GROMACS .gro file of C-alpha atoms in nm:
model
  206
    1UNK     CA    1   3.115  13.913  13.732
    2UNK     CA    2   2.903  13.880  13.386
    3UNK     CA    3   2.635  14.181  13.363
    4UNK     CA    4   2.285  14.165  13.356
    5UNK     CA    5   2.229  14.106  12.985
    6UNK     CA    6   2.511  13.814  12.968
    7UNK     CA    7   2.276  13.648  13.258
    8UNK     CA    8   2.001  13.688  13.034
    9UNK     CA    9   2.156  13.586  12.745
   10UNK     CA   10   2.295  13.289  12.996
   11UNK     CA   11   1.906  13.210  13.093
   12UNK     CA   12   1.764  13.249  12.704
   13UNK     CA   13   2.009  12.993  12.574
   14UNK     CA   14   1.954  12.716  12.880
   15UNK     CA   15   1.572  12.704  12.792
   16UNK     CA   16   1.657  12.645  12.423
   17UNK     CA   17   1.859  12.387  12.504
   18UNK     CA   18   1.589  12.277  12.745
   19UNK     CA   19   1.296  12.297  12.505
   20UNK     CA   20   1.537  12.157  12.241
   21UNK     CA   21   1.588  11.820  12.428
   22UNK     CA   22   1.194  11.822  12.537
   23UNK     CA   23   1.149  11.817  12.112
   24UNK     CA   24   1.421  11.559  12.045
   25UNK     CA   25   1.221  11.347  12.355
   26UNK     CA   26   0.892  11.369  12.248
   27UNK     CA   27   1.011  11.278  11.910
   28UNK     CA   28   1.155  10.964  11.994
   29UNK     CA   29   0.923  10.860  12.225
   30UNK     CA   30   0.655  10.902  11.954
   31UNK     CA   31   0.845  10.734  11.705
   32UNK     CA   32   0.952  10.422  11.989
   33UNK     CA   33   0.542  10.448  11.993
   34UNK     CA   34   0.462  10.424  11.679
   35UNK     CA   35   0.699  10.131  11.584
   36UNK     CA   36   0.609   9.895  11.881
   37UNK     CA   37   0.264   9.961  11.780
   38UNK     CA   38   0.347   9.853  11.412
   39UNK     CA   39   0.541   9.527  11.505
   40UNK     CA   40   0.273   9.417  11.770
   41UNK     CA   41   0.049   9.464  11.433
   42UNK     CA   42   0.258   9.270  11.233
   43UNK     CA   43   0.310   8.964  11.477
   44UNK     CA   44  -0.051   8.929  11.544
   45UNK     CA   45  -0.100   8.935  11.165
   46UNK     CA   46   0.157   8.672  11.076
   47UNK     CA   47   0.043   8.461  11.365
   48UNK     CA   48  -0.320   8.434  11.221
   49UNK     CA   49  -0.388   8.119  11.096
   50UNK     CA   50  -0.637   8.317  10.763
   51UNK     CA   51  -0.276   8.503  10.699
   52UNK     CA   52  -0.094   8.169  10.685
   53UNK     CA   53  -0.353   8.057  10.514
   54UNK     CA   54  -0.343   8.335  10.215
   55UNK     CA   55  -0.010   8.312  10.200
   56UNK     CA   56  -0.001   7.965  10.114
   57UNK     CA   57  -0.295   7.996   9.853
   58UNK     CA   58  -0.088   8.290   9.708
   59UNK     CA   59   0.230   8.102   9.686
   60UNK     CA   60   0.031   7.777   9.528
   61UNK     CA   61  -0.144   8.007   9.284
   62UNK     CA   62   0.172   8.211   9.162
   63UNK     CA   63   0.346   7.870   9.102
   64UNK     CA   64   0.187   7.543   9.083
   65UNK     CA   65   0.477   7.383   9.004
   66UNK     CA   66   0.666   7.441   9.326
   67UNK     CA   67   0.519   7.145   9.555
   68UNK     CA   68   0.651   6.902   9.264
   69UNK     CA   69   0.987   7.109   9.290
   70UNK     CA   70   1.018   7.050   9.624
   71UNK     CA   71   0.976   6.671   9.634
   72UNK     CA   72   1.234   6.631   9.365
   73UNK     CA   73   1.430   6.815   9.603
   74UNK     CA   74   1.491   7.077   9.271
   75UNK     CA   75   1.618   7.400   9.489
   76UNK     CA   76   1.378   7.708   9.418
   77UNK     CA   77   1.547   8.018   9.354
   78UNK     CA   78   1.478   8.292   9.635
   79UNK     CA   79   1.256   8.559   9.515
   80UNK     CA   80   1.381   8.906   9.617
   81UNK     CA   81   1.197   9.039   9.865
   82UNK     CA   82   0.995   9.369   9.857
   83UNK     CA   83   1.057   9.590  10.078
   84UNK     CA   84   0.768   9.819  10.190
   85UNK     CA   85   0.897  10.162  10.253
   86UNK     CA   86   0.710  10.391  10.516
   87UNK     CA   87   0.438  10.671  10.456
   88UNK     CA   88   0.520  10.991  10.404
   89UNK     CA   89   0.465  11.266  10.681
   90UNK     CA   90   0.243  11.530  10.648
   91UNK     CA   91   0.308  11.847  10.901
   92UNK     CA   92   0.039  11.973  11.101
   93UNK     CA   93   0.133  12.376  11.237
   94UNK     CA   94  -0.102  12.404  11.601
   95UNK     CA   95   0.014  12.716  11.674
   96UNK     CA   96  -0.151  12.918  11.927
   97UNK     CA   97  -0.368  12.581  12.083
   98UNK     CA   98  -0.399  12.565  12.450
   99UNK     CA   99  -0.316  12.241  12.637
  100UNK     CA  100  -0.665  12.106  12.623
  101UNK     CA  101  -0.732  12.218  12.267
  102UNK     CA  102  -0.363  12.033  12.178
  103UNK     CA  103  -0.425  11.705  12.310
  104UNK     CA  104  -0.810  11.715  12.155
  105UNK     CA  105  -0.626  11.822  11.861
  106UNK     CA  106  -0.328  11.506  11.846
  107UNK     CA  107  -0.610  11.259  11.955
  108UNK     CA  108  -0.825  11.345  11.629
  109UNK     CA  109  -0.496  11.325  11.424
  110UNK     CA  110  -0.375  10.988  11.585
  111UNK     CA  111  -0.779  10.843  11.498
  112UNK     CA  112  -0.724  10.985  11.097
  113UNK     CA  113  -0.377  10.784  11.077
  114UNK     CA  114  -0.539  10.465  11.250
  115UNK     CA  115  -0.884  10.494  10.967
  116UNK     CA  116  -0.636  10.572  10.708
  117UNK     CA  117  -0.241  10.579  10.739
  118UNK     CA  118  -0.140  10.673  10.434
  119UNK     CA  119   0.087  10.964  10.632
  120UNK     CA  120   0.291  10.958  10.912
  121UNK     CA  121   0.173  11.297  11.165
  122UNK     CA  122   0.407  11.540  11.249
  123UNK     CA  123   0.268  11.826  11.519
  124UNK     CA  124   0.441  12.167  11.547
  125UNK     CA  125   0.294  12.372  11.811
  126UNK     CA  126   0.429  12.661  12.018
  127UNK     CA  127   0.261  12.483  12.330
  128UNK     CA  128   0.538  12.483  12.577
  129UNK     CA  129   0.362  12.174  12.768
  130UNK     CA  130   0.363  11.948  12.446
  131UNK     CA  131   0.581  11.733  12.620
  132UNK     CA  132   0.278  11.588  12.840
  133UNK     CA  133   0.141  11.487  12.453
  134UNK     CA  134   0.436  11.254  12.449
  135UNK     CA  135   0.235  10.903  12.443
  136UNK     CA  136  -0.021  10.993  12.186
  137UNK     CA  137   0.191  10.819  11.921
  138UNK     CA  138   0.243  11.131  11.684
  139UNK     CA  139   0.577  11.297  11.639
  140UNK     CA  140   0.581  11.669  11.833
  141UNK     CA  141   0.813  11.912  11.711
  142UNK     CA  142   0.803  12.303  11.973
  143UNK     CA  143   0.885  12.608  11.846
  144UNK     CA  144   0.891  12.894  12.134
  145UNK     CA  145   0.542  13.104  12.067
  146UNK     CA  146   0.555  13.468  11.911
  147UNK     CA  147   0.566  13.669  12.237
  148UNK     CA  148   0.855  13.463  12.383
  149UNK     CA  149   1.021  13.459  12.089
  150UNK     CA  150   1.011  13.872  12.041
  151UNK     CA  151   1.098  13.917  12.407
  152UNK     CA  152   1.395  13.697  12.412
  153UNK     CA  153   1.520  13.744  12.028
  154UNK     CA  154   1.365  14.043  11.865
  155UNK     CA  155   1.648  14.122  11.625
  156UNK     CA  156   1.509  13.832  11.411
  157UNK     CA  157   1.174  13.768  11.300
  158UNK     CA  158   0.908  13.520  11.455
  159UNK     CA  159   0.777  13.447  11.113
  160UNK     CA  160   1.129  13.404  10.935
  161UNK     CA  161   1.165  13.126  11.253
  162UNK     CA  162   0.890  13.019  11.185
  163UNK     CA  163   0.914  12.926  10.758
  164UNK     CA  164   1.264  12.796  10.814
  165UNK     CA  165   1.136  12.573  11.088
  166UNK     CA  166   0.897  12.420  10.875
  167UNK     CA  167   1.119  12.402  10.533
  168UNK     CA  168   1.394  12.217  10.788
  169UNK     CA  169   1.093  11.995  10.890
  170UNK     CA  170   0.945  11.944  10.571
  171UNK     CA  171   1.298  11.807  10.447
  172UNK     CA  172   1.353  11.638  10.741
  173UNK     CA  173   1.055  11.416  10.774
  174UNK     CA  174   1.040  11.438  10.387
  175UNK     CA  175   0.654  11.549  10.400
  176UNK     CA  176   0.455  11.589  10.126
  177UNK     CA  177   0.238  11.842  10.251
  178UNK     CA  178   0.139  12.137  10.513
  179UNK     CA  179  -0.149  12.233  10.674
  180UNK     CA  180  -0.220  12.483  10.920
  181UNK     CA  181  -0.442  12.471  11.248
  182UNK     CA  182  -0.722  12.742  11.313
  183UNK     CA  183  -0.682  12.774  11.709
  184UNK     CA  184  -1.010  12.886  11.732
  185UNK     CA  185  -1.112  12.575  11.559
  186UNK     CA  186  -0.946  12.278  11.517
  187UNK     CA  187  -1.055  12.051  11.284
  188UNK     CA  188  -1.289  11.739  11.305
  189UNK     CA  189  -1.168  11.412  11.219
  190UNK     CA  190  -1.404  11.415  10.911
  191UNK     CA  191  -1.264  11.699  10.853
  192UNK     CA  192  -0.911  11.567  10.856
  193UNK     CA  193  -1.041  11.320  10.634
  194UNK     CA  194  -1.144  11.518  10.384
  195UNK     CA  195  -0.904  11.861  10.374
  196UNK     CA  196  -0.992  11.941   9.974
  197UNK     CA  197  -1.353  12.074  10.014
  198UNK     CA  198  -1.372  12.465   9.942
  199UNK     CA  199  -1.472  12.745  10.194
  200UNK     CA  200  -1.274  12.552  10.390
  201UNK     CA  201  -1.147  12.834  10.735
  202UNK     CA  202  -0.998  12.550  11.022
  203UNK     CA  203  -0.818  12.387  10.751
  204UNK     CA  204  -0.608  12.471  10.535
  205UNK     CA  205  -0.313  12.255  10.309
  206UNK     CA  206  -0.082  12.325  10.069
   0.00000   0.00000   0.00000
C-alpha cells in the first residue's frame, strides 16, 4: 500500500494535470474565439458592395492598362499576394484578482483589442476559476497561486515558477511586452490605452 506522502504526491500531480488541461482549454477555446470572430469580419467586409467597390478603383488606378489587356485576351501576370501576418501578443500577469475583479479585468482588455488591435491578449492569473473566463475571446494561461504552490511544492520557489512561466510564455506567444496587474486596482480601459504616462501604480510594462 503507497504511504501517506506518495498519496499526496499522487493528489498534487492529478490537479496539475487537471489545471494543465483547464489552460490548454481555455486557450483554444479563446483562440477558436478569436478566429471565428476574425473571418465573420472578413466575410462581411468582402461582401460589402463600398469594399468591392475600392477594390476595383484600386486595381483601375494601379493599372489602367489592364481592362485593354483583358479584351485582347493578353494574360496578366498574377501578382504575389501579401500575406498579412498576425499581431503580436502582449502578456497581461492578474495575479492575485478575485473572480469578479478577473472577468471585469478580461472584459476591459477584450474592449482595448476591439478600439485598437494592434496586440493579441494573453491573461496569466493564479485564479483557479479562469476557466469560467473561457468565452471572453482572450487567451488564459493559470499558474497555481503562491500559497498552493508553497504548500504543495516548497522545495522550489513561487517566484522562480513564476519568471520561467512568463519567459516560456513570452517565447511562446512571441510577445513583445509585459505588464503587470495591481489587484487592488486594475486598470481602466483608458488606462490600457495609454500604459506610458508616469506615476503610473495599477500599471506597469516593460
Amino acid at each position: 500500500m503507497p504511504d501517506e506522502g506518495d498519496m499526496q504526491s499522487l493528489v498534487v500531480r492529478l490537479r496539475t494535470i487537471e489545471q494543465e488541461r483547464d489552460a490548454w482549454r481555455s486557450r483554444c477555446a479563446g483562440l477558436a474565439g478569436e478566429r471565428d470572430e476574425e473571418r465573420e469580419a472578413t466575410r462581411r467586409l468582402r461582401g460589402s458592395g463600398s469594399y468591392r467597390l475600392g477594390r476595383g478603383l484600386v486595381t483601375l488606378a494601379r493599372d489602367p492598362l489592364r481592362l485593354m489587356r483583358r479584351m485582347r485576351r493578353v494574360p496578366v501576370t498574377q501578382r504575389r499576394k501579401t500575406v498579412k501576418r498576425p499581431p503580436q501578443a502582449r502578456l497581461y500577469v492578474a495575479i492575485g484578482l478575485d473572480l469578479d475583479r478577473l472577468r471585469e479585468f478580461a472584459q476591459t482588455v477584450r474592449r482595448r483589442v476591439l478600439v485598437e488591435p494592434d496586440h493579441r491578449a494573453v491573461v496569466l492569473t493564479d485564479n483557479p476559476e479562469f476557466s469560467l473566463l473561457r468565452r471572453s475571446g482572450l487567451v488564459l494561461e493559470y499558474l497555481p497561486d503562491r500559497v498552493t504552490w508553497e504548500r504543495h511544492r516548497p522545495e522550489q520557489p513561487w517566484d522562480v515558477v513564476l519568471s520561467e512561466r512568463l519567459s516560456r510564455l513570452y517565447a511562446e506567444h512571441d510577445a513583445t511586452g509585459v505588464v503587470f496587474v495591481d489587484p487592488e486596482r486594475p486598470p481602466t480601459l483608458p488606462e490600457l490605452l495609454d500604459t506610458t504616462p508616469p506615476g503610473r501604480t495599477s500599471l506597469q510594462q516593460s
